[in-house]
PDB file of C-alpha atoms in Angstrom:
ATOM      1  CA  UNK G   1      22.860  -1.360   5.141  1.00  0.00           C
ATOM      2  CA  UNK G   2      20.639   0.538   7.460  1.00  0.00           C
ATOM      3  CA  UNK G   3      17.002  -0.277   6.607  1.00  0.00           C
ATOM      4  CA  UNK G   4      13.878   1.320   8.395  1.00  0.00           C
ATOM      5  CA  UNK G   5      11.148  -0.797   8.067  1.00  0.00           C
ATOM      6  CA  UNK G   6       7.290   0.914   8.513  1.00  0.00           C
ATOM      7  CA  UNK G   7       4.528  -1.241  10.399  1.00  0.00           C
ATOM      8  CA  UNK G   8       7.891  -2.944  12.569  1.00  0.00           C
ATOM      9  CA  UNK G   9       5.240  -5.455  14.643  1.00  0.00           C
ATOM     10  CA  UNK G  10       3.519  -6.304  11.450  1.00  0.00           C
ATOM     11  CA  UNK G  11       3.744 -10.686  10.655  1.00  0.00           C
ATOM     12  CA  UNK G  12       6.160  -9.487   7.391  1.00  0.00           C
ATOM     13  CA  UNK G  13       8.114  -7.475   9.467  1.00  0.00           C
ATOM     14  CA  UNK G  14       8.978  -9.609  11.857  1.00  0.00           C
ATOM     15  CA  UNK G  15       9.933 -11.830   9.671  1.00  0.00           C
ATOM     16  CA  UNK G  16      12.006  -9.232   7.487  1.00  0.00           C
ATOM     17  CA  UNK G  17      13.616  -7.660  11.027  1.00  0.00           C
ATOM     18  CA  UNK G  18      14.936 -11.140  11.440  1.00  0.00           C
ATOM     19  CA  UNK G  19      16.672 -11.718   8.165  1.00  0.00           C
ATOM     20  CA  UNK G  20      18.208  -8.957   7.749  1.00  0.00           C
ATOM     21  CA  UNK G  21      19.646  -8.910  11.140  1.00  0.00           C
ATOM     22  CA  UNK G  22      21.580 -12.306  10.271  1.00  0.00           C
ATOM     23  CA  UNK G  23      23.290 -11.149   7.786  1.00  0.00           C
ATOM     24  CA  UNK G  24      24.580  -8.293   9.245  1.00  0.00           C
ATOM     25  CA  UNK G  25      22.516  -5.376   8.359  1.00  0.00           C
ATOM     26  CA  UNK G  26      21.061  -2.982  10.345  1.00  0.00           C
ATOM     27  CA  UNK G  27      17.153  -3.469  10.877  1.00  0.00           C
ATOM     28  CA  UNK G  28      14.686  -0.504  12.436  1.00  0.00           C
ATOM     29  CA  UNK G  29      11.014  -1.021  12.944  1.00  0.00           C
ATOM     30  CA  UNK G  30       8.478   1.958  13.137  1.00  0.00           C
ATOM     31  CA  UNK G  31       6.215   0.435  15.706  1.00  0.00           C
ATOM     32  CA  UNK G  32       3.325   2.451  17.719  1.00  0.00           C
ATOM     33  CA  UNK G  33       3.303   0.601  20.836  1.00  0.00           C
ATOM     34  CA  UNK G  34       6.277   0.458  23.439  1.00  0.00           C
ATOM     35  CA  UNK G  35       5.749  -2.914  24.515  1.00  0.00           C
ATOM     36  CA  UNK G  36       6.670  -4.076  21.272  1.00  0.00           C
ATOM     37  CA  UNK G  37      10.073  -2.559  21.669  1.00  0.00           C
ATOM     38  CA  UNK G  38      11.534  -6.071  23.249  1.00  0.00           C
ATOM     39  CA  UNK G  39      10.083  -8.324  21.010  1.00  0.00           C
ATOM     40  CA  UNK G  40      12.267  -6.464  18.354  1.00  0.00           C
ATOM     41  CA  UNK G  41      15.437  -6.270  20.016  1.00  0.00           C
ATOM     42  CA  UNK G  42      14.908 -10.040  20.362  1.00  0.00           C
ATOM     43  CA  UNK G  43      15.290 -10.422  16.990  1.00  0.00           C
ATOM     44  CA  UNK G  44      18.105  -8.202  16.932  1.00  0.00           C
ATOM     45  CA  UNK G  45      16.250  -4.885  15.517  1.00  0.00           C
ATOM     46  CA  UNK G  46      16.273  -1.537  16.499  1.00  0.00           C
ATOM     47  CA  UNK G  47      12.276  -0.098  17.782  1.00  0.00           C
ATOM     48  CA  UNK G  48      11.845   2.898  17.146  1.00  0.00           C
ATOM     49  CA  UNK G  49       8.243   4.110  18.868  1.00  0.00           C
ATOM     50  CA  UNK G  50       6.288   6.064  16.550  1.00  0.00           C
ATOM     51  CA  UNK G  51       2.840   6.065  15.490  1.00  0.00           C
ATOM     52  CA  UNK G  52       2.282   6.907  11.526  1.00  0.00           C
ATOM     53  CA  UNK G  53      -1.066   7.796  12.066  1.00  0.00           C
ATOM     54  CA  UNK G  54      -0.503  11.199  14.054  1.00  0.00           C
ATOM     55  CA  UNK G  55       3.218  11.668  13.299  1.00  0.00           C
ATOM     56  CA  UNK G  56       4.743  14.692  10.653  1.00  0.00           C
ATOM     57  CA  UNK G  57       6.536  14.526   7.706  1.00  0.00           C
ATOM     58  CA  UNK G  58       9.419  15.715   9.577  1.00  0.00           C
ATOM     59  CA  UNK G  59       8.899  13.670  12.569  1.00  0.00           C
ATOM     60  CA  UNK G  60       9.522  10.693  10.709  1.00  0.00           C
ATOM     61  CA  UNK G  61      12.032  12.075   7.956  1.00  0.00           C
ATOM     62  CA  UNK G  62      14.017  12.463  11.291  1.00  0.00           C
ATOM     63  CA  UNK G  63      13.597   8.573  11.975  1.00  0.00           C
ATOM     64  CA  UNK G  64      15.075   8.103   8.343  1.00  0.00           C
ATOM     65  CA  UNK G  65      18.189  10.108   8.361  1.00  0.00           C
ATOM     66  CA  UNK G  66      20.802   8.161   7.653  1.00  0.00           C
ATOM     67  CA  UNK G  67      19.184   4.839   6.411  1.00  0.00           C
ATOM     68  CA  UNK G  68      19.730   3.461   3.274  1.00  0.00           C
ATOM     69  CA  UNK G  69      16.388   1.653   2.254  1.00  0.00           C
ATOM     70  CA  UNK G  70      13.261   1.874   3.717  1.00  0.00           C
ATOM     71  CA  UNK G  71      10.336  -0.297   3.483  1.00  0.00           C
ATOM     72  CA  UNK G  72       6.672   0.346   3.814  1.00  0.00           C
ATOM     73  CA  UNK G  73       5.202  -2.909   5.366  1.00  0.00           C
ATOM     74  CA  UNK G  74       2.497  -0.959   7.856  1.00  0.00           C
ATOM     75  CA  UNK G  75      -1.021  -2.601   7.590  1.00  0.00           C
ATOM     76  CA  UNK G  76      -4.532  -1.889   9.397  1.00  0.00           C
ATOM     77  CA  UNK G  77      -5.148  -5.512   9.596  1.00  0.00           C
ATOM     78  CA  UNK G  78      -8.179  -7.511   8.455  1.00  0.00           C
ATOM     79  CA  UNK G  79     -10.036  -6.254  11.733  1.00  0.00           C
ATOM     80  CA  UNK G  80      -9.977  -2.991  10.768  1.00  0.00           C
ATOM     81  CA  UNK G  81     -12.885  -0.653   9.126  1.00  0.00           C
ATOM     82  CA  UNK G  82     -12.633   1.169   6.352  1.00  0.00           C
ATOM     83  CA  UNK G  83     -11.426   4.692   8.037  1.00  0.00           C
ATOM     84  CA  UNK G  84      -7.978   2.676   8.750  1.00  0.00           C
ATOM     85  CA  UNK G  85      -7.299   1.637   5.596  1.00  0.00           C
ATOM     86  CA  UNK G  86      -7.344   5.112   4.572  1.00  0.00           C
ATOM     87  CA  UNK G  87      -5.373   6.443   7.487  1.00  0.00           C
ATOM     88  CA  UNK G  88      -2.943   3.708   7.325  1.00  0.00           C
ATOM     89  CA  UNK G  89      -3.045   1.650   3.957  1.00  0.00           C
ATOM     90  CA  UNK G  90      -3.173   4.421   1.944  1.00  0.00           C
ATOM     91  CA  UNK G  91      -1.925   7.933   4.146  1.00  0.00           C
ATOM     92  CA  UNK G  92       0.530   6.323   6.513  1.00  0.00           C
ATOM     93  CA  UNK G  93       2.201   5.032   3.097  1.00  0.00           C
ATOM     94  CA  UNK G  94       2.071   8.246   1.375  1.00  0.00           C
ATOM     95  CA  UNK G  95       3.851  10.063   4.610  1.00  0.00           C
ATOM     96  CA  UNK G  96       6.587   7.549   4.487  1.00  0.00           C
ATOM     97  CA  UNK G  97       6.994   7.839   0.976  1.00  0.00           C
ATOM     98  CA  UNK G  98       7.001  11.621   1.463  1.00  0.00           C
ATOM     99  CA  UNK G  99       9.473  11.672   4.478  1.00  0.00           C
ATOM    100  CA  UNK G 100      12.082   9.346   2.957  1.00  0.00           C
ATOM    101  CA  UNK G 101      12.600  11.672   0.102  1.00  0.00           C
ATOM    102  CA  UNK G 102      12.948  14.836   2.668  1.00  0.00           C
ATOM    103  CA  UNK G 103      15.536  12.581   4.191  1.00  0.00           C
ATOM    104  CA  UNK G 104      17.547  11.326   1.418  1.00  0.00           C
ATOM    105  CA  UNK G 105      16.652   7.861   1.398  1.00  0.00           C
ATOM    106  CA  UNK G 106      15.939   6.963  -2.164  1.00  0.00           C
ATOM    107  CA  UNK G 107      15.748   2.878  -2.084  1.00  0.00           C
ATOM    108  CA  UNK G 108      11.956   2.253  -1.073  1.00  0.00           C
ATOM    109  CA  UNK G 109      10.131  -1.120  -1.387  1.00  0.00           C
ATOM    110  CA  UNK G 110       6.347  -0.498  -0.697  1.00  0.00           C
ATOM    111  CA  UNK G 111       4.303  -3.796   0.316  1.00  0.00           C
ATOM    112  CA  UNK G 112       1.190  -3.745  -1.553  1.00  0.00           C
ATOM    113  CA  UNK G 113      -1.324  -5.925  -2.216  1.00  0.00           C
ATOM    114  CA  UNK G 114      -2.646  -8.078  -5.338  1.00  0.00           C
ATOM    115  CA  UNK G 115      -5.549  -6.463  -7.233  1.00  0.00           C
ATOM    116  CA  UNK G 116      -4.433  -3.360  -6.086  1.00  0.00           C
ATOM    117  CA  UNK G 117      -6.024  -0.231  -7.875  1.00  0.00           C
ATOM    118  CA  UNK G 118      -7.299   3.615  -7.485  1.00  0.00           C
ATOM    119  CA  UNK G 119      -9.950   2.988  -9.430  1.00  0.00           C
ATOM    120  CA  UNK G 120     -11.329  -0.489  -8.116  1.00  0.00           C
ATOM    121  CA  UNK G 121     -14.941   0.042  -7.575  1.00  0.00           C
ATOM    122  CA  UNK G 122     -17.240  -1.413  -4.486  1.00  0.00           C
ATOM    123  CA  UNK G 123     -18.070  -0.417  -1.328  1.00  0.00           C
ATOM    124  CA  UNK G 124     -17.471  -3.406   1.003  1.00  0.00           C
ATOM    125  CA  UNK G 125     -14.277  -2.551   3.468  1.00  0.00           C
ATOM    126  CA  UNK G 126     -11.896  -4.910   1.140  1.00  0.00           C
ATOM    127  CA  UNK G 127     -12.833  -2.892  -1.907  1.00  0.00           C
ATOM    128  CA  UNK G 128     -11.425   0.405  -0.059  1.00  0.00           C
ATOM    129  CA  UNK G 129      -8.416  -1.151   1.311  1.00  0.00           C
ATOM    130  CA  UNK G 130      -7.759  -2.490  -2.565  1.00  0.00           C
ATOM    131  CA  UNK G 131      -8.698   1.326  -3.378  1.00  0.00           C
ATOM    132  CA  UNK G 132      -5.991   2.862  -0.487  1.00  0.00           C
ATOM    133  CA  UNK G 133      -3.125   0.433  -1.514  1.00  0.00           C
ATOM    134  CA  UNK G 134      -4.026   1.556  -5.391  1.00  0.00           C
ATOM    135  CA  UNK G 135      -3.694   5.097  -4.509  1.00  0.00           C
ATOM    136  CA  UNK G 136      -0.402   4.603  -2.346  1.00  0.00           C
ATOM    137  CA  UNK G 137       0.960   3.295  -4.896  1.00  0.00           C
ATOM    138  CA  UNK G 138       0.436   5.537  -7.936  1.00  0.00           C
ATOM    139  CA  UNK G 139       1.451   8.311  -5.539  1.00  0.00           C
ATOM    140  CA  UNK G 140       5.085   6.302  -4.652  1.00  0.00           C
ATOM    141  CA  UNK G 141       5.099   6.336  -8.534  1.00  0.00           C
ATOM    142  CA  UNK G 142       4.938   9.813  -8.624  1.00  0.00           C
ATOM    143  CA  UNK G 143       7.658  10.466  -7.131  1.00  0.00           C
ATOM    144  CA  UNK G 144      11.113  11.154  -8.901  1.00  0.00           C
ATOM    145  CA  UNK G 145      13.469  10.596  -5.940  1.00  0.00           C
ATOM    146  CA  UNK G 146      12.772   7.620  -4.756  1.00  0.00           C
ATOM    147  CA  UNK G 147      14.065   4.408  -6.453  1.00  0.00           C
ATOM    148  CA  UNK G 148      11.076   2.385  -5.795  1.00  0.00           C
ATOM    149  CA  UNK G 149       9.665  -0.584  -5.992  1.00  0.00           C
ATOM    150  CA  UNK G 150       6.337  -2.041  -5.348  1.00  0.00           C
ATOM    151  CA  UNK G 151       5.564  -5.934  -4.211  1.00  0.00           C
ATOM    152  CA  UNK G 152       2.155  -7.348  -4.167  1.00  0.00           C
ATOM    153  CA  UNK G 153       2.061 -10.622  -2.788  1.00  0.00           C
ATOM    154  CA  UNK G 154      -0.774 -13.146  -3.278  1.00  0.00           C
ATOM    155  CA  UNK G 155      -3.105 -14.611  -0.282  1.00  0.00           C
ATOM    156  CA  UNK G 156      -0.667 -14.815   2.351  1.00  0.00           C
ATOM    157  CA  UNK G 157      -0.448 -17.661   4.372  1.00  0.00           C
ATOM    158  CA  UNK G 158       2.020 -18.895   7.549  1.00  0.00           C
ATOM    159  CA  UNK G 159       3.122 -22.267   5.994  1.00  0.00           C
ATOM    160  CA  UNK G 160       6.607 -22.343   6.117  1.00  0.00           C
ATOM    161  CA  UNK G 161       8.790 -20.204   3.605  1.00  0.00           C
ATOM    162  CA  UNK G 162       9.996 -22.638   0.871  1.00  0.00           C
ATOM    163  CA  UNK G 163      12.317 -20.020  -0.768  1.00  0.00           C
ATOM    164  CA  UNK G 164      10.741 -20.685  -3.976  1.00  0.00           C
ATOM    165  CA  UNK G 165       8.134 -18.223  -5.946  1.00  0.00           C
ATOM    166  CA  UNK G 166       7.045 -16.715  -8.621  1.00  0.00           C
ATOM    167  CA  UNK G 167       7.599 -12.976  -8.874  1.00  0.00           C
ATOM    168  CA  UNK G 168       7.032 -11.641 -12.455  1.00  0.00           C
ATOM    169  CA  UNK G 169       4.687  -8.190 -13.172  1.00  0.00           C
ATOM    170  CA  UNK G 170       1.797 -10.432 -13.561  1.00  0.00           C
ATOM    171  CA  UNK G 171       1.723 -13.714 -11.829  1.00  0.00           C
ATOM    172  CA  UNK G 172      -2.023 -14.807 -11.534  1.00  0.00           C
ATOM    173  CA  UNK G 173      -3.544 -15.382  -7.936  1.00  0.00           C
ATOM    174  CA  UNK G 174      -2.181 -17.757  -5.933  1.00  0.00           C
ATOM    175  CA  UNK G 175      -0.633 -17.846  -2.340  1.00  0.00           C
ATOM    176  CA  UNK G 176       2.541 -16.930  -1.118  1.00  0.00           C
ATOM    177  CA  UNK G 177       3.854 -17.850   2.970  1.00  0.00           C
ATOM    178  CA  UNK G 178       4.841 -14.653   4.565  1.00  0.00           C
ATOM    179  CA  UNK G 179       8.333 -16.031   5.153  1.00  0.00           C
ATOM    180  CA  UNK G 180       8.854 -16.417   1.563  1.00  0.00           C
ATOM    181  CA  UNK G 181       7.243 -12.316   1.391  1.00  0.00           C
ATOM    182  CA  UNK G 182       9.988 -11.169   3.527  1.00  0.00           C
ATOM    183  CA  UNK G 183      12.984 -13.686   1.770  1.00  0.00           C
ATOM    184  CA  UNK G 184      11.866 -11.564  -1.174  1.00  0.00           C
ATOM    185  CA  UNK G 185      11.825  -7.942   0.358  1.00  0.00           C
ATOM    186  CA  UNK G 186      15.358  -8.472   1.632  1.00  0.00           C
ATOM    187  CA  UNK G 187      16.669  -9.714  -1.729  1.00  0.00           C
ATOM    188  CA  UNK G 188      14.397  -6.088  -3.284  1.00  0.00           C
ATOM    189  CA  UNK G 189      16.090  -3.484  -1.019  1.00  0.00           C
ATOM    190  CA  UNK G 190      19.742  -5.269  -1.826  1.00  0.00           C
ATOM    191  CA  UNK G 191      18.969  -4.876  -5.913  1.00  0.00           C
ATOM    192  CA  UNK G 192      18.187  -1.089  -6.749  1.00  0.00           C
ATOM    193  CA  UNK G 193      18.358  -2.456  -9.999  1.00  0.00           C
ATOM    194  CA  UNK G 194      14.126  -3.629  -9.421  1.00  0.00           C
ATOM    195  CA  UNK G 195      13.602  -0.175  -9.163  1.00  0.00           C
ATOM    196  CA  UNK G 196      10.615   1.380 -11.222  1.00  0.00           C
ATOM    197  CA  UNK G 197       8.824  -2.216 -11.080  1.00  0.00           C
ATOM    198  CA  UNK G 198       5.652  -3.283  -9.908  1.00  0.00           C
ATOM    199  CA  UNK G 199       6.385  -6.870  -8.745  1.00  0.00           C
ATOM    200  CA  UNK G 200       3.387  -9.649  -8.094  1.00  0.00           C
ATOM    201  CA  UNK G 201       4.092 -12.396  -6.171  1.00  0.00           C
ATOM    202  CA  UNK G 202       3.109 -16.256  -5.535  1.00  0.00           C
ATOM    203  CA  UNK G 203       4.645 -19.458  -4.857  1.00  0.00           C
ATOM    204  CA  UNK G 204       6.446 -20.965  -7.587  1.00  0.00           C
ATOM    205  CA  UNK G 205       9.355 -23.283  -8.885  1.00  0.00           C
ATOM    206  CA  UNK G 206      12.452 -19.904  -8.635  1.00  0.00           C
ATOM    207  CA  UNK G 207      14.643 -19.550  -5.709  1.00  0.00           C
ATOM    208  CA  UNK G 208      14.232 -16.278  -4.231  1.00  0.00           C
ATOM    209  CA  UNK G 209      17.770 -14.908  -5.158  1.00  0.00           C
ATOM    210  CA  UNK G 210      17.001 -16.382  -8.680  1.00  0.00           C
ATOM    211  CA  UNK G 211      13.441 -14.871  -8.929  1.00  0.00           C
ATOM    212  CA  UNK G 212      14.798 -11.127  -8.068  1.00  0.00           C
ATOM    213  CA  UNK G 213      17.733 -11.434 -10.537  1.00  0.00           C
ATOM    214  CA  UNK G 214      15.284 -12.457 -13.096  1.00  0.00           C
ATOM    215  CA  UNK G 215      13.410  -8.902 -13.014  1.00  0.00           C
ATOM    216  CA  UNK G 216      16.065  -7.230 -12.153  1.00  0.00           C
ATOM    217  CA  UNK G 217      16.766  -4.556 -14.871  1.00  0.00           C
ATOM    218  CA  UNK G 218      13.162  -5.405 -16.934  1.00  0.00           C
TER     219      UNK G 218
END
């Protein structure tokens, strides 16, 4: 498979890039700085420079052609105000929603976030970024040609990946180690059959494989 993977330099990316590289698919990363590029290719991914905040529709629908999944995983980061999370969180994820389905790429995992909602209330900067992934969302929902799914993980942490979680529509809080995020994304864009779900995700006592074949179909 040829996967393009939105927000390529992001910590779940990185991870992802690297996974799906060893087993022999073929990994892009959207990434909007050049001197990322190498860091990428070290992990055996394709960079391709572009920055989601400026680009078209057809600028990246042209980045897409030919892939068959692609994965929203762009984030403004917890330094960021509150006009990022709309320009990234919430439009960048909306234009790559948008451009995979002028391209042709149905399979589309979207990395969201627990609590997420359009109509979560408050005006502190982690209320609108709950707000912007809320609103990506129900907008990726929308959307008739695209098979997609949406993950939201837990509090993420970088403990080592223990390949076991919970991923069920309603988990609870809890956290969840980025490598264990990205175990789970690959498994998501290899089994359209998750497709229409809203996923949460957290530790748990299910091997990843396990955990996806579980909802798979539901």
């Amino acid at each position: 498979m040829r996967i393009v993977i939105a927000g390529g330099h992001g910590q779940i990316a990185l991870r992802l890039e690297r996974l799906l590289a060893a087993r022999g698919d073929e990994a892009a990363g959207i990434i909007r700085k050049p001197e990322q590029a190498d860091e990428l290719r070290q992990l055996g991914a394709e960079p391709i420079v572009l920055d989601l905040e400026s680009a078209s529709v057809e600028d990246v629908a042209e980045r897409l052609a030919g892939a068959d999944a692609a994965v929203f995983a762009a984030g403004a980061g917890p330094g960021s105000g509150a006009e990022r999370k709309e320009t990234v969180d919430k439009a960048a994820a909306i234009l790559f929603a948008d451009a995979a389905v002028r391209a042709g790429v149905r399979r589309f995992v979207i990395v969201s976030s627990m609590g997420a909602d359009p109509a979560h209330e408050g005006d502190e900067v982690f209320d609108v970024y709950l707000r912007a992934k809320g609103e990506a969302d129900a907008y990726v929902r929308g959307l008739d040609a695209l098979d997609w799914t949406i993950l939201r993980p837990g509090q993420l942490t970088d403990d080592a990946g223990t390949g076991l979680v919970r991923l069920e529509a309603r988990t609870g809080r809890g956290p969840v180690p980025r490598d264990d995020v990205a175990a789970v994304l690959a498994e998501l864009v290899d089994t359209p059959a998750t497709a229409g779900l809203t996923l949460e995700l957290i530790s748990g006592p299910a091997p990843v494989s396990v955990a996806v074949k579980s909802v798979a179909g539901n």
